């Protein structure tokens, strides 16, 4: 299905014209969603080869979009502009992603969608892949479920703290084999990190971190506490989990796990605490709403929290590394703030078609950020906007859709 795309500048998809020259060094070419790998020039398996996928010279970003009311689900390829229909998923209340798979949580199950785009980071270099878009199927879970994954496992945590571990390789093959269930129940997020699982035991002010291997065996119990563990993210400097008094940073070095508290530095009322973290994958700068009219910026490198006063907040995010803080506000516009000074530095025209109250919940519009662009979904207007945040929040492209994209997540990063 071909969307209507409004272009204000030459889109980054034009970079695909460079693919033949860039890929001549040994990476394969790509042709849309054709899952067949390109022919190899020798019998040796090329470095980075993945069966059934094609390697590309640039990031293959895609947006997973869902309308909970109708159940219509789409995948928007940001390189080609093409839109693919996928299976209907009605009543979704949340959309998680691990960079490749979209996990649509409904009242009775979690639907897994393979977006067919992902990145493999080897530290000193990365590989970008694209493959066919596939509906994998449904996993048993409730509406409060959360999915977090890495290259080996997907941890699906239900509202009661029970955790099912799904083999990532089975999902990649298009199957949903029986999961392993971790013994016991856990408080807050279960985070795959450093080939282990970061979990929390206990409740209230005595919640404590523990590190499990993939079988559920405890291998470390760092001396730390995290009252009310909520939001979480994995950064290059470690795994971050928000607590009532700030955040807990868990790091792995040489098989040893250590913890470090990053306190707010002040008493913060419960309604102003950070509970959901947003970031650009690979960044060490995280954001979270800080009440209705402010945003927290957590610099993991500097171990500091900064509270930036804004207008009434619908969503926030940032690319980090000197980029502006992006805040979608109830006036329907995207605003930019200097994270160091808190100064308001840019504003778009109104993007959102309908009225949006502050802190509008799980199906509120979001801001997805990658290395060069940000994306904002306008459900009532049936559109997605692409924003060049390095050029005064210029609207680079807009995509007209045939659904109301209330849920959105970016993959391929």
Short mmCIF file of C-alpha atoms in Angstrom, two decimals:
data_model
loop_
_atom_site.label_atom_id
_atom_site.label_comp_id
_atom_site.label_asym_id
_atom_site.label_seq_id
_atom_site.Cartn_x
_atom_site.Cartn_y
_atom_site.Cartn_z
CA UNK A 1 0.00 0.00 0.00
CA UNK A 2 1.49 3.34 -1.01
CA UNK A 3 1.01 6.19 1.48
CA UNK A 4 0.70 9.87 0.76
CA UNK A 5 4.01 11.36 1.77
CA UNK A 6 4.48 15.08 2.07
CA UNK A 7 8.16 15.98 1.69
CA UNK A 8 9.65 19.28 2.76
CA UNK A 9 13.19 18.25 1.89
CA UNK A 10 14.88 15.40 0.12
CA UNK A 11 14.24 12.51 2.54
CA UNK A 12 16.94 10.44 4.05
CA UNK A 13 15.70 7.59 1.88
CA UNK A 14 17.77 9.21 -0.86
CA UNK A 15 20.81 7.83 0.91
CA UNK A 16 19.77 4.47 -0.48
CA UNK A 17 21.20 5.64 -3.81
CA UNK A 18 24.64 5.20 -2.27
CA UNK A 19 24.03 1.57 -1.36
CA UNK A 20 25.69 -0.06 -4.37
CA UNK A 21 28.97 1.71 -3.75
CA UNK A 22 28.86 1.31 0.01
CA UNK A 23 27.95 -2.34 -0.13
CA UNK A 24 30.68 -3.22 -2.62
CA UNK A 25 33.03 -3.92 0.28
CA UNK A 26 31.15 -7.11 1.15
CA UNK A 27 27.70 -6.20 2.52
CA UNK A 28 24.70 -7.40 0.55
CA UNK A 29 22.17 -5.18 -1.20
CA UNK A 30 18.45 -4.95 -0.40
CA UNK A 31 15.23 -5.01 -2.37
CA UNK A 32 12.27 -3.99 -0.28
CA UNK A 33 10.95 -6.84 1.85
CA UNK A 34 12.34 -9.70 -0.27
CA UNK A 35 13.63 -12.06 2.45
CA UNK A 36 16.06 -13.88 0.17
CA UNK A 37 19.73 -13.17 0.89
CA UNK A 38 21.78 -11.83 -1.95
CA UNK A 39 24.16 -14.22 -3.70
CA UNK A 40 27.57 -14.57 -2.10
CA UNK A 41 30.74 -14.34 -4.12
CA UNK A 42 32.46 -17.26 -2.38
CA UNK A 43 31.61 -20.34 -0.37
CA UNK A 44 32.80 -18.66 2.83
CA UNK A 45 30.09 -17.13 5.04
CA UNK A 46 30.59 -13.35 5.03
CA UNK A 47 31.11 -11.57 8.34
CA UNK A 48 27.72 -10.50 9.67
CA UNK A 49 25.73 -12.86 7.44
CA UNK A 50 22.23 -13.62 8.77
CA UNK A 51 20.18 -16.29 7.04
CA UNK A 52 17.00 -14.88 5.50
CA UNK A 53 18.06 -11.25 5.92
CA UNK A 54 19.80 -8.67 3.81
CA UNK A 55 22.49 -6.38 5.14
CA UNK A 56 22.30 -2.68 4.36
CA UNK A 57 24.71 0.22 4.61
CA UNK A 58 22.40 2.39 6.68
CA UNK A 59 19.90 1.98 9.47
CA UNK A 60 16.63 0.44 8.26
CA UNK A 61 14.15 2.25 10.47
CA UNK A 62 10.49 1.24 10.52
CA UNK A 63 7.49 2.31 12.57
CA UNK A 64 5.04 -0.20 14.03
CA UNK A 65 1.61 1.47 14.24
CA UNK A 66 -1.65 0.26 15.77
CA UNK A 67 -5.20 1.54 16.15
CA UNK A 68 -6.55 -0.16 19.31
CA UNK A 69 -10.19 0.49 18.44
CA UNK A 70 -10.21 -1.05 14.97
CA UNK A 71 -7.25 -3.35 15.53
CA UNK A 72 -5.64 -2.27 12.27
CA UNK A 73 -1.86 -2.53 12.40
CA UNK A 74 0.67 -1.16 9.94
CA UNK A 75 4.45 -1.13 9.47
CA UNK A 76 5.82 2.05 7.88
CA UNK A 77 9.21 1.68 6.20
CA UNK A 78 10.97 5.00 6.74
CA UNK A 79 13.56 4.32 4.04
CA UNK A 80 11.17 3.56 1.18
CA UNK A 81 8.00 5.17 2.52
CA UNK A 82 6.05 1.96 1.90
CA UNK A 83 3.35 0.81 4.33
CA UNK A 84 2.52 -2.83 4.98
CA UNK A 85 -0.68 -4.21 6.48
CA UNK A 86 -0.31 -6.85 9.19
CA UNK A 87 -2.71 -8.87 11.33
CA UNK A 88 -5.42 -7.01 13.23
CA UNK A 89 -4.81 -6.65 16.97
CA UNK A 90 -7.84 -5.17 18.71
CA UNK A 91 -7.82 -3.66 22.17
CA UNK A 92 -4.07 -3.14 22.49
CA UNK A 93 -3.23 -1.03 25.54
CA UNK A 94 0.53 -0.84 25.11
CA UNK A 95 3.24 -1.38 22.49
CA UNK A 96 6.74 -2.46 23.48
CA UNK A 97 9.73 -3.09 21.22
CA UNK A 98 13.21 -4.55 21.59
CA UNK A 99 14.47 -2.91 18.40
CA UNK A 100 13.12 -5.59 16.04
CA UNK A 101 9.91 -7.10 17.38
CA UNK A 102 6.78 -5.19 18.32
CA UNK A 103 4.86 -6.55 21.33
CA UNK A 104 1.21 -5.47 21.34
CA UNK A 105 -0.34 -6.11 24.76
CA UNK A 106 -4.08 -6.74 24.97
CA UNK A 107 -6.35 -7.90 27.80
CA UNK A 108 -5.69 -11.57 27.12
CA UNK A 109 -2.45 -11.90 25.20
CA UNK A 110 0.64 -10.27 23.71
CA UNK A 111 0.82 -10.27 19.92
CA UNK A 112 4.35 -10.47 18.49
CA UNK A 113 5.11 -8.75 15.19
CA UNK A 114 8.47 -9.07 13.45
CA UNK A 115 9.08 -5.66 11.86
CA UNK A 116 11.88 -7.11 9.72
CA UNK A 117 14.41 -4.40 10.64
CA UNK A 118 17.13 -4.43 13.26
CA UNK A 119 20.68 -3.41 14.16
CA UNK A 120 23.45 -5.56 15.61
CA UNK A 121 26.01 -3.53 17.56
CA UNK A 122 29.44 -5.15 17.88
CA UNK A 123 30.90 -2.19 19.77
CA UNK A 124 33.49 -1.12 17.22
CA UNK A 125 31.07 -1.49 14.29
CA UNK A 126 27.42 -2.19 13.57
CA UNK A 127 25.39 -4.21 11.08
CA UNK A 128 22.02 -3.10 9.71
CA UNK A 129 19.53 -5.70 8.52
CA UNK A 130 16.18 -5.92 6.79
CA UNK A 131 13.94 -8.92 6.20
CA UNK A 132 10.32 -9.79 5.55
CA UNK A 133 7.65 -8.40 7.90
CA UNK A 134 5.87 -11.27 9.68
CA UNK A 135 3.16 -11.78 12.28
CA UNK A 136 4.65 -14.28 14.74
CA UNK A 137 1.56 -14.96 16.86
CA UNK A 138 0.17 -14.50 20.35
CA UNK A 139 1.83 -15.18 23.69
CA UNK A 140 -0.29 -15.71 26.82
CA UNK A 141 -0.23 -12.58 28.97
CA UNK A 142 -2.53 -9.95 30.45
CA UNK A 143 -3.03 -6.24 29.80
CA UNK A 144 -0.43 -5.28 32.43
CA UNK A 145 2.30 -7.32 30.70
CA UNK A 146 5.61 -5.77 29.70
CA UNK A 147 8.14 -7.18 27.24
CA UNK A 148 11.87 -6.53 27.42
CA UNK A 149 14.44 -8.31 25.31
CA UNK A 150 18.00 -8.62 24.08
CA UNK A 151 19.62 -10.69 21.34
CA UNK A 152 18.94 -13.96 23.19
CA UNK A 153 15.70 -13.74 25.17
CA UNK A 154 12.46 -11.84 25.56
CA UNK A 155 11.30 -11.47 29.17
CA UNK A 156 7.52 -11.18 29.35
CA UNK A 157 6.42 -10.02 32.82
CA UNK A 158 2.74 -10.11 33.78
CA UNK A 159 0.95 -7.89 36.27
CA UNK A 160 1.53 -10.36 39.10
CA UNK A 161 5.30 -10.40 38.70
CA UNK A 162 5.55 -13.79 36.98
CA UNK A 163 8.16 -13.94 34.22
CA UNK A 164 8.21 -16.08 31.07
CA UNK A 165 11.44 -16.22 29.06
CA UNK A 166 11.00 -16.70 25.32
CA UNK A 167 13.87 -17.87 23.14
CA UNK A 168 14.67 -15.01 20.76
CA UNK A 169 15.99 -17.40 18.09
CA UNK A 170 12.57 -19.10 17.94
CA UNK A 171 10.85 -15.75 17.41
CA UNK A 172 13.34 -14.96 14.66
CA UNK A 173 12.34 -18.21 12.94
CA UNK A 174 8.68 -17.25 13.16
CA UNK A 175 7.70 -19.55 16.02
CA UNK A 176 6.46 -19.23 19.59
CA UNK A 177 7.95 -22.25 21.35
CA UNK A 178 7.07 -22.95 24.97
CA UNK A 179 8.80 -20.45 27.26
CA UNK A 180 10.78 -21.08 30.42
CA UNK A 181 9.07 -19.73 33.52
CA UNK A 182 11.24 -18.17 36.18
CA UNK A 183 10.51 -19.41 39.70
CA UNK A 184 8.93 -16.91 42.07
CA UNK A 185 7.57 -13.43 41.44
CA UNK A 186 9.34 -10.12 41.05
CA UNK A 187 8.72 -6.47 41.75
CA UNK A 188 8.93 -3.96 38.93
CA UNK A 189 10.79 -4.49 35.68
CA UNK A 190 12.76 -7.58 34.63
CA UNK A 191 15.59 -6.35 32.43
CA UNK A 192 17.79 -8.53 30.19
CA UNK A 193 21.26 -7.06 30.62
CA UNK A 194 24.81 -8.31 30.02
CA UNK A 195 23.63 -11.85 29.20
CA UNK A 196 21.79 -11.98 32.53
CA UNK A 197 18.49 -10.83 34.00
CA UNK A 198 18.22 -7.89 36.39
CA UNK A 199 15.26 -8.40 38.75
CA UNK A 200 13.95 -6.91 41.98
CA UNK A 201 12.67 -8.80 44.99
CA UNK A 202 10.68 -7.48 47.93
CA UNK A 203 8.22 -4.62 47.98
CA UNK A 204 7.99 -1.04 49.15
CA UNK A 205 11.19 0.56 50.45
CA UNK A 206 12.97 -2.80 50.73
CA UNK A 207 12.99 -3.79 47.05
CA UNK A 208 16.46 -5.12 46.27
CA UNK A 209 18.18 -5.93 42.97
CA UNK A 210 19.33 -9.41 42.06
CA UNK A 211 21.08 -10.79 39.01
CA UNK A 212 19.93 -14.12 37.54
CA UNK A 213 21.36 -16.25 34.79
CA UNK A 214 19.10 -17.28 31.93
CA UNK A 215 17.90 -20.35 33.85
CA UNK A 216 16.73 -18.23 36.78
CA UNK A 217 19.64 -19.09 39.09
CA UNK A 218 20.77 -16.17 41.23
CA UNK A 219 24.40 -15.27 40.51
CA UNK A 220 24.69 -11.91 42.27
CA UNK A 221 22.87 -9.84 44.87
CA UNK A 222 24.32 -6.31 44.83
CA UNK A 223 24.02 -4.38 48.10
CA UNK A 224 21.42 -1.79 47.20
CA UNK A 225 17.78 -0.85 47.65
CA UNK A 226 15.31 0.66 45.19
CA UNK A 227 11.97 1.68 46.62
CA UNK A 228 9.17 1.37 44.04
CA UNK A 229 11.23 0.31 40.98
CA UNK A 230 9.38 1.48 37.87
CA UNK A 231 10.96 2.77 34.65
CA UNK A 232 13.99 1.09 33.14
CA UNK A 233 16.44 1.41 30.26
CA UNK A 234 19.67 -0.21 29.12
CA UNK A 235 22.42 2.25 28.17
CA UNK A 236 26.06 1.84 27.20
CA UNK A 237 26.96 2.65 30.80
CA UNK A 238 24.66 0.07 32.36
CA UNK A 239 21.06 -0.69 33.18
CA UNK A 240 19.05 2.11 34.79
CA UNK A 241 15.94 1.62 36.94
CA UNK A 242 14.02 4.49 38.51
CA UNK A 243 13.35 4.44 42.26
CA UNK A 244 11.34 6.65 44.60
CA UNK A 245 14.45 8.70 45.40
CA UNK A 246 16.12 8.74 41.98
CA UNK A 247 17.63 5.95 39.92
CA UNK A 248 19.78 2.87 40.38
CA UNK A 249 22.58 2.21 37.89
CA UNK A 250 23.65 -1.43 37.58
CA UNK A 251 26.92 -2.13 35.75
CA UNK A 252 28.71 -5.29 34.71
CA UNK A 253 32.48 -5.41 34.38
CA UNK A 254 34.36 -8.66 33.96
CA UNK A 255 31.47 -10.71 35.27
CA UNK A 256 31.03 -8.57 38.41
CA UNK A 257 27.86 -6.54 38.93
CA UNK A 258 27.98 -3.27 40.86
CA UNK A 259 25.34 -0.67 41.69
CA UNK A 260 25.39 3.09 42.07
CA UNK A 261 22.57 5.34 43.19
CA UNK A 262 21.80 8.52 41.25
CA UNK A 263 19.61 10.49 43.67
CA UNK A 264 17.33 13.36 42.73
CA UNK A 265 19.15 15.48 45.29
CA UNK A 266 15.87 16.77 46.70
CA UNK A 267 12.58 15.49 48.03
CA UNK A 268 10.34 14.80 45.04
CA UNK A 269 6.56 14.32 45.46
CA UNK A 270 5.26 11.00 44.17
CA UNK A 271 3.38 12.61 41.29
CA UNK A 272 6.62 14.19 40.02
CA UNK A 273 8.81 11.07 40.11
CA UNK A 274 10.19 9.53 36.93
CA UNK A 275 8.23 6.38 36.13
CA UNK A 276 8.64 5.89 32.36
CA UNK A 277 12.02 6.50 30.72
CA UNK A 278 12.51 7.52 27.09
CA UNK A 279 15.78 7.70 25.18
CA UNK A 280 17.43 7.26 21.83
CA UNK A 281 18.86 3.73 21.74
CA UNK A 282 22.59 3.97 22.34
CA UNK A 283 22.28 7.25 24.23
CA UNK A 284 23.14 7.84 27.89
CA UNK A 285 20.66 10.71 28.30
CA UNK A 286 17.17 9.73 29.43
CA UNK A 287 13.95 11.68 29.91
CA UNK A 288 10.73 11.27 31.88
CA UNK A 289 7.78 13.53 32.68
CA UNK A 290 8.24 15.26 36.05
CA UNK A 291 4.63 16.04 36.83
CA UNK A 292 2.34 17.84 34.42
CA UNK A 293 4.56 20.78 33.44
CA UNK A 294 8.17 19.66 33.66
CA UNK A 295 10.52 16.96 32.39
CA UNK A 296 13.37 15.12 34.07
CA UNK A 297 16.62 14.76 32.13
CA UNK A 298 18.89 12.04 33.52
CA UNK A 299 22.52 12.23 32.37
CA UNK A 300 23.91 8.80 33.18
CA UNK A 301 27.45 9.85 32.27
CA UNK A 302 27.45 12.76 34.72
CA UNK A 303 25.14 10.98 37.22
CA UNK A 304 22.83 13.99 37.39
CA UNK A 305 19.11 14.74 37.24
CA UNK A 306 17.90 18.06 35.79
CA UNK A 307 14.28 19.20 36.04
CA UNK A 308 13.33 21.33 33.03
CA UNK A 309 10.17 23.41 33.36
CA UNK A 310 8.00 23.20 30.25
CA UNK A 311 4.40 23.59 29.23
CA UNK A 312 1.91 20.80 30.05
CA UNK A 313 3.60 17.57 28.93
CA UNK A 314 2.13 14.88 26.69
CA UNK A 315 5.44 13.17 25.80
CA UNK A 316 9.19 13.86 25.97
CA UNK A 317 12.41 12.46 24.55
CA UNK A 318 15.88 13.50 23.42
CA UNK A 319 18.68 12.24 21.22
CA UNK A 320 21.18 13.27 23.90
CA UNK A 321 24.73 14.38 23.13
CA UNK A 322 23.91 18.08 22.93
CA UNK A 323 20.59 17.66 21.14
CA UNK A 324 17.52 19.53 22.37
CA UNK A 325 15.00 18.14 24.81
CA UNK A 326 11.88 17.43 22.75
CA UNK A 327 8.54 17.95 24.47
CA UNK A 328 5.13 17.39 22.92
CA UNK A 329 2.78 19.69 24.80
CA UNK A 330 -0.97 20.02 25.13
CA UNK A 331 -1.01 22.89 22.61
CA UNK A 332 -0.39 20.20 19.99
CA UNK A 333 3.07 21.48 19.09
CA UNK A 334 6.52 20.00 19.56
CA UNK A 335 8.82 22.20 21.63
CA UNK A 336 12.59 22.19 21.97
CA UNK A 337 14.47 23.10 25.17
CA UNK A 338 18.14 23.47 25.94
CA UNK A 339 18.83 20.67 28.44
CA UNK A 340 21.63 22.63 30.14
CA UNK A 341 19.82 25.93 30.68
CA UNK A 342 16.16 24.96 30.36
CA UNK A 343 15.71 27.72 27.78
CA UNK A 344 12.92 27.30 25.23
CA UNK A 345 14.67 27.31 21.84
CA UNK A 346 12.23 26.06 19.18
CA UNK A 347 8.61 25.22 18.43
CA UNK A 348 6.73 23.64 15.55
CA UNK A 349 3.30 24.58 14.32
CA UNK A 350 0.48 22.55 15.82
CA UNK A 351 0.97 18.86 14.94
CA UNK A 352 -1.81 17.15 16.89
CA UNK A 353 -5.29 17.37 15.43
CA UNK A 354 -7.29 16.66 18.59
CA UNK A 355 -7.06 17.95 22.14
CA UNK A 356 -4.64 16.05 24.33
CA UNK A 357 -4.56 16.37 28.13
CA UNK A 358 -1.25 16.30 29.96
CA UNK A 359 -0.07 12.85 30.95
CA UNK A 360 -2.70 11.19 28.78
CA UNK A 361 -1.64 7.60 29.46
CA UNK A 362 -0.32 4.64 27.53
CA UNK A 363 -2.10 5.46 24.27
CA UNK A 364 -1.07 9.12 24.21
CA UNK A 365 1.08 10.30 21.29
CA UNK A 366 4.79 9.57 21.68
CA UNK A 367 8.12 10.88 20.42
CA UNK A 368 10.45 8.30 18.89
CA UNK A 369 14.03 9.44 18.32
CA UNK A 370 16.90 8.05 16.26
CA UNK A 371 20.27 9.48 15.20
CA UNK A 372 18.88 12.04 12.77
CA UNK A 373 15.12 12.32 13.09
CA UNK A 374 12.25 12.27 15.56
CA UNK A 375 8.76 10.91 14.89
CA UNK A 376 5.45 12.09 16.35
CA UNK A 377 2.14 10.28 15.83
CA UNK A 378 -1.10 12.22 15.39
CA UNK A 379 -3.89 9.65 15.91
CA UNK A 380 -6.85 11.92 15.21
CA UNK A 381 -5.21 13.30 12.08
CA UNK A 382 -4.14 9.81 10.88
CA UNK A 383 -0.59 11.03 10.35
CA UNK A 384 3.00 10.62 11.45
CA UNK A 385 5.43 13.54 11.34
CA UNK A 386 9.16 13.24 10.77
CA UNK A 387 11.08 16.01 12.54
CA UNK A 388 14.65 17.17 11.89
CA UNK A 389 15.54 18.08 15.47
CA UNK A 390 18.94 19.44 14.41
CA UNK A 391 17.32 22.04 12.15
CA UNK A 392 15.03 24.00 14.43
CA UNK A 393 12.43 21.19 14.62
CA UNK A 394 11.74 21.40 10.90
CA UNK A 395 9.02 19.04 9.67
CA UNK A 396 10.95 17.01 7.09
CA UNK A 397 8.13 14.67 6.02
CA UNK A 398 4.61 13.73 6.98
CA UNK A 399 2.92 10.40 6.27
CA UNK A 400 -0.84 10.17 5.72
CA UNK A 401 -2.28 6.87 6.94
CA UNK A 402 -5.54 4.95 6.65
CA UNK A 403 -5.66 4.22 10.40
CA UNK A 404 -5.52 6.20 13.63
CA UNK A 405 -1.99 5.37 14.89
CA UNK A 406 -2.60 5.65 18.63
CA UNK A 407 0.31 3.28 19.37
CA UNK A 408 3.72 3.73 17.73
CA UNK A 409 7.22 2.32 18.19
CA UNK A 410 10.35 2.57 16.05
CA UNK A 411 12.36 -0.52 15.15
CA UNK A 412 15.57 -1.08 13.19
CA UNK A 413 17.67 0.86 15.70
#
